CSV table of C-alpha atoms in Angstrom, one decimal:
chain,number,residue,atom,x,y,z
A,995,MET,CA,90.3,-17.3,3.3
A,996,ASP,CA,91.2,-20.1,1.4
A,997,ILE,CA,88.6,-22.8,1.9
A,998,SER,CA,91.1,-25.4,-0.2
A,999,GLU,CA,92.5,-25.2,3.3
A,1000,PHE,CA,89.9,-26.9,5.1
A,1001,ASN,CA,89.5,-30.6,5.1
A,1002,ASN,CA,86.1,-32.5,4.1
A,1003,SER,CA,84.1,-32.4,7.9
A,1004,ASP,CA,84.8,-29.0,7.6
A,1005,LYS,CA,83.3,-27.8,4.4
A,1006,TYR,CA,80.5,-29.6,5.2
A,1007,LYS,CA,80.1,-27.8,8.7
A,1008,LEU,CA,80.5,-24.5,6.5
A,1009,LEU,CA,78.1,-25.3,4.4
A,1010,MET,CA,75.7,-26.3,6.7
A,1011,TRP,CA,76.3,-23.0,8.7
A,1012,PHE,CA,75.5,-21.0,5.6
A,1013,TYR,CA,72.4,-22.7,4.5
A,1014,LEU,CA,70.6,-22.6,7.9
A,1015,ARG,CA,71.7,-18.9,8.5
A,1016,CYS,CA,70.1,-18.6,4.8
A,1017,ARG,CA,66.8,-20.4,6.2
A,1018,MET,CA,66.8,-17.9,9.5
A,1019,ARG,CA,66.9,-15.2,7.3
A,1020,GLU,CA,64.0,-15.8,5.0
A,1021,ARG,CA,61.9,-17.3,8.0
A,1022,ARG,CA,62.1,-14.0,9.5
A,1023,ARG,CA,61.7,-11.9,6.2
A,1024,ARG,CA,58.4,-14.1,5.9
A,1025,LYS,CA,57.0,-13.5,9.3
A,1026,ARG,CA,57.6,-9.8,9.0
A,1027,PHE,CA,55.6,-9.5,5.4
A,1028,ARG,CA,53.1,-12.0,7.3
A,1029,GLU,CA,52.8,-9.1,10.0
A,1030,MET,CA,52.8,-6.4,8.1
A,1031,ILE,CA,49.7,-8.0,5.9
A,1032,ARG,CA,48.1,-8.7,9.0
A,1033,ARG,CA,48.7,-5.0,10.3
A,1034,MET,CA,47.3,-3.8,7.1
A,1035,THR,CA,44.2,-6.1,7.1
A,1036,THR,CA,43.2,-5.1,10.5
A,1037,ASN,CA,43.7,-1.3,9.7
A,1038,PHE,CA,41.4,-1.4,6.9
A,1039,TYR,CA,38.5,-3.3,8.3
A,1040,THR,CA,38.7,-1.1,11.6
A,1041,ILE,CA,38.4,1.9,9.2
A,1042,LEU,CA,35.9,0.2,7.1
A,1043,MET,CA,33.9,-0.5,10.6
A,1044,MET,CA,34.2,3.0,11.8
A,1045,SER,CA,33.1,4.5,8.2
A,1046,GLU,CA,30.1,2.0,8.4
A,1047,ALA,CA,29.5,3.2,12.0
A,1048,SER,CA,29.4,6.9,11.1
A,1049,ARG,CA,27.0,6.5,8.1
A,1050,ARG,CA,24.6,4.8,10.5
A,1051,GLN,CA,24.7,7.8,13.0
A,1052,PRO,CA,22.6,10.6,12.2
A,1053,ARG,CA,24.4,13.5,10.5
A,1054,SER,CA,22.4,15.9,11.5
A,1055,SER,CA,18.8,17.0,13.1
A,1056,ASN,CA,17.3,17.0,9.7
A,1057,LYS,CA,17.4,13.2,9.6
A,1058,GLN,CA,16.6,12.4,12.9
A,1059,ARG,CA,13.4,14.8,12.1
A,1060,SER,CA,12.8,13.1,9.0
A,1061,GLU,CA,12.6,9.6,11.0
A,1062,GLU,CA,10.4,11.4,13.1
A,1063,THR,CA,7.8,12.5,10.6
A,1064,TRP,CA,7.4,8.9,9.3
A,1065,LEU,CA,6.8,7.6,13.1
A,1066,VAL,CA,4.3,10.3,13.4
A,1067,LEU,CA,2.5,10.0,9.9
A,1068,LYS,CA,2.6,6.0,10.8
A,1069,ASN,CA,1.0,6.4,14.1
A,1070,GLU,CA,-0.5,9.4,15.0
A,1071,ALA,CA,-1.6,11.1,11.7
A,1072,SER,CA,-5.8,10.9,11.2
A,1073,GLU,CA,-7.3,8.3,8.8
A,1074,GLU,CA,-8.2,11.3,6.3
A,1075,ASP,CA,-4.5,12.3,6.7
A,1076,PHE,CA,-3.2,8.5,5.8
A,1077,LEU,CA,-5.6,8.2,3.2
A,1078,GLU,CA,-4.9,11.5,1.2
A,1079,ILE,CA,-0.9,10.9,1.4
A,1080,PHE,CA,-1.3,7.2,0.3
A,1081,ARG,CA,-4.7,7.0,-1.5
A,1082,MET,CA,-5.8,4.3,0.9
A,1083,SER,CA,-6.8,3.5,4.2
A,1084,ARG,CA,-4.6,2.1,6.8
A,1085,ARG,CA,-6.1,-1.1,6.3
A,1086,ASP,CA,-5.4,-1.2,2.6
A,1087,PHE,CA,-2.3,-0.5,3.4
A,1088,TYR,CA,-1.6,-3.1,5.8
A,1089,ARG,CA,-3.8,-5.4,3.6
A,1090,LEU,CA,-1.5,-4.4,0.9
A,1091,GLU,CA,1.7,-5.2,3.0
A,1092,GLY,CA,0.7,-8.5,3.9
A,1093,ILE,CA,0.3,-9.9,0.0
A,1094,LEU,CA,3.7,-7.9,-1.0
A,1095,LYS,CA,5.5,-8.7,2.2
A,1096,LYS,CA,7.4,-12.2,0.5
A,1097,ARG,CA,8.9,-10.3,-2.3
A,1098,LEU,CA,9.8,-7.0,-0.3
A,1099,GLU,CA,11.0,-8.8,2.5
A,1100,PRO,CA,14.8,-7.6,2.8
A,1101,LYS,CA,17.5,-10.3,2.6
A,1102,THR,CA,19.9,-11.0,5.8
A,1103,ASN,CA,23.6,-9.5,5.3
A,1104,PHE,CA,26.0,-10.2,7.6
A,1105,LEU,CA,28.7,-7.9,5.9
A,1106,SER,CA,26.3,-5.2,6.3
A,1107,THR,CA,26.2,-2.9,9.6
A,1108,GLN,CA,23.1,-1.1,8.3
A,1109,GLU,CA,20.3,-2.1,9.0
A,1110,PRO,CA,17.3,-3.2,6.8
A,1111,ILE,CA,14.5,-1.0,5.2
A,1112,SER,CA,11.6,-2.9,6.7
A,1113,THR,CA,8.7,-4.2,4.0
A,1114,GLU,CA,6.3,-1.4,5.8
A,1115,LYS,CA,8.8,1.6,4.9
A,1116,GLN,CA,9.8,0.2,1.6
A,1117,LEU,CA,5.8,0.2,0.5
A,1118,ALA,CA,5.3,3.7,2.1
A,1119,SER,CA,7.7,5.3,0.7
A,1120,ALA,CA,7.2,3.9,-2.6
A,1121,LEU,CA,3.4,4.8,-2.7
A,1122,TYR,CA,4.5,8.3,-1.5
A,1123,VAL,CA,6.3,8.5,-4.6
A,1124,LEU,CA,3.8,6.7,-7.1
A,1125,VAL,CA,0.7,7.8,-6.6
A,1126,THR,CA,1.7,11.7,-6.5
A,1127,GLY,CA,4.7,11.8,-8.6
A,1128,ARG,CA,6.6,13.8,-5.6
A,1129,ALA,CA,10.0,13.8,-6.2
A,1130,LEU,CA,12.4,11.1,-4.5
A,1131,LYS,CA,14.0,13.8,-2.2
A,1132,ASP,CA,10.4,14.5,-0.4
A,1133,ALA,CA,10.2,11.1,0.2
A,1134,GLN,CA,13.7,11.3,1.8
A,1135,ASN,CA,13.1,13.8,4.0
A,1136,VAL,CA,9.8,12.1,5.3
A,1137,PHE,CA,11.2,8.9,5.7
A,1138,GLY,CA,15.0,9.5,6.6
A,1139,ILE,CA,16.2,7.1,4.0
A,1140,ALA,CA,18.6,7.9,1.1
A,1141,ARG,CA,16.9,8.7,-2.2
A,1142,SER,CA,18.8,5.7,-3.9
A,1143,THR,CA,17.3,3.5,-1.5
A,1144,VAL,CA,13.4,5.3,-2.0
A,1145,ASN,CA,14.2,4.9,-5.7
A,1146,ARG,CA,15.1,0.8,-5.2
A,1147,SER,CA,11.9,0.7,-2.9
A,1148,VAL,CA,9.8,2.1,-6.2
A,1149,TYR,CA,11.3,-0.4,-8.3
A,1150,ARG,CA,10.7,-3.2,-6.1
A,1151,VAL,CA,7.2,-2.4,-5.0
A,1152,VAL,CA,6.0,-1.9,-8.8
A,1153,ASP,CA,7.8,-5.3,-9.5
A,1154,ALA,CA,6.3,-7.0,-6.6
A,1155,LEU,CA,2.6,-5.6,-7.6
A,1156,ILE,CA,3.0,-7.0,-11.3
A,1157,GLN,CA,4.5,-10.1,-10.2
A,1158,GLU,CA,2.1,-10.7,-7.2
A,1159,LEU,CA,-1.6,-9.5,-8.4
A,1160,MET,CA,-1.6,-8.8,-11.9
A,1161,LYS,CA,-3.3,-12.3,-12.8
A,1162,GLU,CA,-5.5,-11.9,-10.0
A,1163,GLU,CA,-6.3,-8.4,-10.4
A,1164,ILE,CA,-6.8,-7.6,-14.3
A,1165,VAL,CA,-8.3,-10.7,-15.9
A,1166,MET,CA,-11.1,-10.8,-18.6
A,1167,PRO,CA,-14.7,-12.3,-16.9
A,1168,SER,CA,-15.4,-15.5,-17.0
A,1169,GLU,CA,-18.5,-16.7,-18.7
A,1170,GLU,CA,-20.5,-16.4,-15.6
A,1171,GLU,CA,-19.3,-12.8,-14.8
A,1172,CYS,CA,-20.6,-11.9,-18.1
A,1173,GLY,CA,-23.9,-12.9,-17.6
A,1174,TRP,CA,-23.9,-10.4,-14.7
A,1175,ILE,CA,-22.1,-7.8,-16.5
A,1176,SER,CA,-24.4,-7.8,-20.0
A,1177,LYS,CA,-27.3,-7.9,-17.6
A,1178,ALA,CA,-25.9,-4.3,-15.9
A,1179,PHE,CA,-25.2,-3.1,-18.9
A,1180,LYS,CA,-28.4,-4.1,-20.7
A,1181,ASP,CA,-30.3,-2.3,-17.5
A,1182,SER,CA,-28.2,0.7,-18.0
A,1183,CYS,CA,-28.7,1.4,-21.8
A,1184,GLY,CA,-30.8,-1.0,-23.0
A,1185,ILE,CA,-28.4,-3.2,-25.1
A,1186,PRO,CA,-27.9,-6.7,-24.5
A,1187,GLN,CA,-24.8,-8.8,-25.0
A,1188,ILE,CA,-22.2,-6.1,-23.9
A,1189,ILE,CA,-19.6,-7.1,-21.3
A,1190,GLY,CA,-17.3,-4.0,-21.3
A,1191,CYS,CA,-16.3,-0.9,-22.8
A,1192,LEU,CA,-12.7,-0.4,-24.4
A,1193,GLY,CA,-10.7,3.1,-24.5
A,1194,THR,CA,-7.4,5.0,-24.2
A,1195,THR,CA,-6.0,7.5,-22.5
A,1196,HIS,CA,-2.9,9.7,-22.9
A,1197,ILE,CA,-0.4,9.6,-19.8
A,1198,PRO,CA,2.3,12.2,-19.5
A,1199,VAL,CA,5.8,10.7,-19.9
A,1200,PHE,CA,9.3,12.8,-20.2
A,1201,THR,CA,11.4,11.5,-23.1
A,1202,PRO,CA,14.9,11.9,-24.4
A,1203,ASP,CA,15.2,14.4,-27.7
A,1204,ASP,CA,16.2,11.9,-30.0
A,1205,ILE,CA,13.0,10.0,-29.8
A,1206,LYS,CA,10.4,12.7,-28.8
A,1207,SER,CA,8.7,12.2,-32.3
A,1208,SER,CA,7.6,8.9,-31.6
A,1209,TYR,CA,6.1,9.7,-28.3
A,1210,MET,CA,4.5,13.5,-29.5
A,1211,ASN,CA,0.7,12.8,-29.9
A,1212,ALA,CA,-1.7,15.1,-31.6
A,1213,GLY,CA,-2.1,17.4,-29.1
A,1214,HIS,CA,1.6,18.2,-29.3
A,1215,TRP,CA,3.1,16.7,-25.8
A,1216,THR,CA,4.5,13.4,-25.3
A,1217,SER,CA,3.0,10.4,-23.8
A,1218,ILE,CA,2.3,7.1,-23.6
A,1219,ILE,CA,-1.2,5.2,-24.2
A,1220,LEU,CA,-2.9,3.2,-21.9
A,1221,GLN,CA,-5.8,1.0,-23.5
A,1222,ALA,CA,-8.2,-0.7,-21.2
A,1223,VAL,CA,-11.3,-2.4,-21.1
A,1224,VAL,CA,-13.7,-1.6,-18.2
A,1225,ASP,CA,-16.7,-3.3,-17.0
A,1226,ASP,CA,-20.1,-2.1,-15.6
A,1227,LYS,CA,-18.4,-1.7,-12.2
A,1228,GLY,CA,-15.2,0.6,-13.5
A,1229,ARG,CA,-13.2,-2.5,-12.9
A,1230,LEU,CA,-10.3,-2.6,-15.2
A,1231,ARG,CA,-10.7,-6.1,-17.4
A,1232,ASN,CA,-7.7,-5.8,-19.9
A,1233,ILE,CA,-4.9,-3.3,-20.0
A,1234,SER,CA,-2.3,-2.5,-22.6
A,1235,VAL,CA,0.5,0.1,-22.3
A,1236,ASN,CA,2.9,-0.9,-25.0
A,1237,CYS,CA,2.5,2.0,-27.4
A,1238,PRO,CA,3.9,5.1,-27.7
A,1239,GLY,CA,1.9,8.7,-27.6
A,1240,SER,CA,2.0,9.0,-31.6
A,1241,TYR,CA,-0.1,6.0,-32.3
A,1242,GLN,CA,-3.6,5.9,-33.3
A,1243,GLU,CA,-6.3,4.2,-31.3
A,1244,ALA,CA,-6.6,1.4,-33.8
A,1245,ALA,CA,-3.1,0.6,-33.7
A,1246,VAL,CA,-2.8,0.8,-30.2
A,1247,LEU,CA,-5.7,-2.1,-30.7
A,1248,MET,CA,-3.9,-4.2,-33.1
A,1249,GLU,CA,-1.1,-4.2,-31.1
A,1250,SER,CA,-2.4,-5.6,-28.4
A,1251,LYS,CA,-3.2,-9.0,-26.7
A,1252,LEU,CA,-6.9,-8.1,-26.8
A,1253,PHE,CA,-6.9,-8.1,-30.5
A,1254,GLU,CA,-4.4,-11.0,-30.7
A,1255,SER,CA,-6.3,-13.5,-28.1
A,1256,HIS,CA,-9.7,-12.5,-28.4
A,1257,ASP,CA,-11.3,-15.5,-29.3
A,1258,SER,CA,-9.4,-17.1,-26.1
A,1259,LEU,CA,-10.3,-13.7,-23.7
A,1260,ILE,CA,-13.9,-13.2,-24.6
A,1261,PRO,CA,-16.5,-16.6,-24.0
A,1262,ASN,CA,-18.1,-17.8,-27.0
A,1263,THR,CA,-22.1,-17.1,-25.9
A,1264,LEU,CA,-24.5,-16.4,-28.0
A,1265,GLU,CA,-28.0,-14.7,-27.4
A,1266,ASP,CA,-30.7,-14.9,-30.2
A,1267,VAL,CA,-31.6,-11.1,-30.9
A,1268,GLY,CA,-34.9,-10.7,-33.2
A,1269,GLY,CA,-33.4,-14.0,-35.1
A,1270,THR,CA,-29.9,-13.1,-35.2
A,1271,LYS,CA,-27.1,-14.8,-33.0
A,1272,ILE,CA,-25.5,-12.1,-31.1
A,1273,PRO,CA,-22.2,-12.6,-29.4
A,1274,TYR,CA,-21.0,-11.2,-26.1
A,1275,LEU,CA,-19.6,-7.6,-27.4
A,1276,ILE,CA,-17.4,-4.7,-25.8
A,1277,VAL,CA,-18.2,-1.0,-27.3
A,1278,GLY,CA,-15.6,0.9,-29.1
A,1279,GLY,CA,-15.7,4.7,-30.3
A,1280,LEU,CA,-15.2,5.7,-33.8
A,1281,ALA,CA,-11.6,5.7,-33.8
A,1282,TYR,CA,-12.1,1.8,-33.8
A,1283,PRO,CA,-12.6,-0.8,-36.3
A,1284,HIS,CA,-15.9,-2.8,-36.5
A,1285,LEU,CA,-15.4,-6.3,-35.4
A,1286,SER,CA,-17.2,-9.3,-34.9
A,1287,TRP,CA,-16.8,-8.8,-31.2
A,1288,LEU,CA,-16.3,-4.9,-31.0
A,1289,ILE,CA,-19.1,-2.9,-31.8
A,1290,LYS,CA,-19.2,1.5,-32.5
A,1291,ASP,CA,-21.2,3.9,-33.6
A,1292,TYR,CA,-23.2,4.3,-36.8
A,1293,THR,CA,-21.8,7.4,-39.2
A,1294,GLU,CA,-25.1,7.6,-40.7
A,1295,THR,CA,-27.5,10.6,-39.1
A,1296,ASP,CA,-31.0,8.8,-39.8
A,1297,THR,CA,-33.2,9.1,-36.6
A,1298,ALA,CA,-33.0,5.3,-35.6
A,1299,SER,CA,-29.1,5.4,-36.1
A,1300,ILE,CA,-28.4,8.3,-33.6
A,1301,ALA,CA,-31.2,6.7,-31.1
A,1302,PHE,CA,-28.7,3.4,-31.1
A,1303,ASN,CA,-25.6,5.9,-30.8
A,1304,ALA,CA,-26.6,7.7,-28.1
A,1305,LYS,CA,-27.3,4.2,-26.6
A,1306,LEU,CA,-23.5,3.1,-26.7
A,1307,THR,CA,-22.7,6.3,-25.7
A,1308,LYS,CA,-24.1,6.0,-22.3
A,1309,ALA,CA,-22.6,2.3,-22.4
A,1310,ARG,CA,-19.1,4.0,-23.4
A,1311,LYS,CA,-19.3,6.6,-20.4
A,1312,LYS,CA,-18.2,4.3,-18.0
A,1313,ILE,CA,-14.7,3.8,-19.4
A,1314,ASP,CA,-14.3,7.8,-19.4
A,1315,SER,CA,-15.2,7.7,-15.6
A,1316,THR,CA,-12.8,5.2,-14.6
A,1317,PHE,CA,-10.1,6.8,-16.4
A,1318,ASN,CA,-11.1,10.4,-14.7
A,1319,SER,CA,-11.5,8.5,-11.5
A,1320,LEU,CA,-7.8,6.8,-12.0
A,1321,LYS,CA,-6.4,10.1,-12.6
A,1322,ALA,CA,-7.8,11.5,-9.7
A,1323,ARG,CA,-6.7,9.1,-7.3
A,1324,PHE,CA,-3.0,8.6,-8.9
A,1325,PRO,CA,-2.1,12.4,-10.0
A,1326,ILE,CA,0.9,11.0,-11.8
A,1327,LEU,CA,-1.0,9.8,-14.3
A,1328,GLN,CA,-2.1,13.3,-14.7
A,1329,ASN,CA,0.9,15.3,-14.3
A,1330,GLY,CA,3.8,12.5,-15.6
A,1331,SER,CA,6.6,11.3,-13.8
A,1332,GLU,CA,10.6,11.9,-13.6
A,1333,LYS,CA,10.8,8.0,-14.0
A,1334,SER,CA,12.0,6.6,-17.3
A,1335,HIS,CA,10.0,6.2,-20.7
A,1336,GLU,CA,11.0,2.5,-20.7
A,1337,PHE,CA,10.1,2.0,-16.8
A,1338,PHE,CA,7.1,4.2,-16.6
A,1339,PRO,CA,4.9,1.9,-18.3
A,1340,ASN,CA,5.5,-0.5,-15.5
A,1341,VAL,CA,4.4,2.2,-12.9
A,1342,VAL,CA,1.1,2.5,-14.8
A,1343,ILE,CA,0.5,-1.2,-15.2
A,1344,ALA,CA,1.0,-1.2,-11.1
A,1345,LEU,CA,-1.3,1.8,-10.6
A,1346,CYS,CA,-3.9,-0.3,-12.6
A,1347,ILE,CA,-3.8,-2.8,-10.1
A,1348,LEU,CA,-4.3,-0.8,-7.2
A,1349,HIS,CA,-7.2,0.6,-8.7
A,1350,ASN,CA,-8.8,-2.8,-9.2
A,1351,PHE,CA,-7.4,-3.9,-5.9
A,1352,LEU,CA,-8.8,-0.9,-4.1
A,1353,LEU,CA,-12.2,-1.3,-5.4
A,1354,GLU,CA,-12.5,-4.2,-3.7
A,1355,SER,CA,-12.1,-2.4,-0.2
A,1356,ASP,CA,-15.1,-1.5,2.0
A,1357,GLN,CA,-14.0,2.2,2.4
A,1358,PRO,CA,-15.9,4.4,0.2
A,1359,ASP,CA,-14.3,5.7,-3.0
A,1360,GLN,CA,-13.6,9.2,-2.5
A,1361,TRP,CA,-12.1,9.7,-6.1
A,1362,ALA,CA,-15.2,7.9,-7.7
A,1363,ILE,CA,-15.9,10.4,-10.5
A,1364,PRO,CA,-19.5,10.8,-11.9
A,1365,GLU,CA,-20.2,9.6,-15.2
A,1366,ASP,CA,-21.6,13.1,-16.4
A,1367,GLN,CA,-18.3,14.9,-14.9
A,1368,ASP,CA,-15.1,14.9,-17.3
A,1369,LEU,CA,-11.7,15.8,-15.7
A,1370,ILE,CA,-9.8,15.0,-18.8
A,1371,ASN,CA,-9.9,18.1,-20.6
A,1372,ASP,CA,-6.5,17.8,-22.2
A,1373,GLN,CA,-6.8,14.7,-24.1
A,1374,PRO,CA,-5.5,14.9,-27.7
A,1375,PRO,CA,-8.6,14.9,-30.1
A,1376,PRO,CA,-9.5,11.2,-31.2
A,1377,ASP,CA,-9.0,9.7,-34.3
A,1378,LEU,CA,-11.5,8.7,-36.9
A,1379,TYR,CA,-11.2,4.8,-38.4
A,1380,GLU,CA,-12.7,4.6,-41.4
A,1381,ASP,CA,-13.0,0.8,-42.3
A,1382,SER,CA,-15.5,-1.5,-44.7
A,1383,PRO,CA,-16.7,-4.3,-41.7
A,1384,HIS,CA,-18.0,-7.5,-43.0
A,1385,PRO,CA,-21.8,-8.2,-43.8
A,1386,GLU,CA,-22.2,-10.3,-40.8
A,1387,THR,CA,-20.5,-8.0,-38.2
A,1388,LEU,CA,-22.9,-5.1,-39.5
A,1389,GLU,CA,-25.7,-7.6,-39.3
A,1390,ILE,CA,-25.1,-7.6,-35.6
A,1391,ARG,CA,-25.2,-3.9,-34.9
A,1392,ASP,CA,-28.4,-3.7,-37.0
A,1393,ALA,CA,-30.1,-6.3,-34.8
A,1394,LEU,CA,-29.4,-4.7,-31.9
A,1395,CYS,CA,-30.6,-1.0,-33.3
A,1396,ARG,CA,-33.9,-3.0,-34.4
A,1397,HIS,CA,-34.1,-4.2,-31.0
A,1398,THR,CA,-33.8,-1.1,-29.5
A,1399,GLU,CA,-35.5,1.1,-31.0
A,1400,PHE,CA,-38.4,1.3,-29.2
A,1401,LEU,CA,-37.1,1.1,-26.0
């Protein structure tokens, strides 16, 4: 067809016909494309919903039994069994849950079809792993939740304990409290102005081979070091878990906030003892330097020095019995954990917080260890720190030795 044969009017009509035909064809193509996208999207969400629904359904009778195990443990287990598993009474468990609930409460997720894990189950599954060092798969079988969920609960509970209770539970005593504590120590060992005992304990930890030497202690096993100040009731007043097992006790002390900020942590209250002004003191062993606020044994062997050392040893037994009780209640501190060496110090801090929290309970402490009984028999030998203390520091110890010589 030769378009030159058409007049202008016919040419215009022909062009319009081609234009409209192309427009219609383009509209049909876009419509088919939108329909295809809609079907693909619908199919995707259908498959996703079916997958989520299948995940929510029990895949085996083992999961059903696991859920039943937790319900029986929660509702029907005896108080003794509950105490043995979670290392606290039901009353203390729900008291703790109430404190941590705000931080553990799951956030609403409208895109998820899974039921969120309750604060109760988060706390229970975390304690089940934390206090004894049980494997995640054991908790999975008891609580009917995935290992990843148990692991996430452990991290959340540890963080919640530190954020909510650290500043409340682990604090140095006030001036008024120091008066009560020093009186209790004086009644037990005869030495005035003592407000606490300082000591360390090694806690097993698993480390990568490339850093194992840094964590290898004198007993030839890898550990982290817990340094603590303990009062007359076995309450942890100050802790530090910053150093690997290769550190000596004096080095651990010098790395701690206690050493850095002792002036602000210990009240500046003096007592006149035989003409010498005696500040509040913390008792340490021979592994520590002799400081104006830290008193340790004589190395001399005369009768007066030996007698005074015996009194210091009696006061210092409180730190040993506290470490014993801490490890008896929480075996993970005695046996170690599969948690990384980077996160495990937070676990230790959280368990120290729980120790103090449970001291406030009206339930009898069945893990309290008498001061004359030692459960910690695998600790590396202590170091001896030889120093040249300031004369005023020695004068404080000598004045106390003279004061207690005939007691």
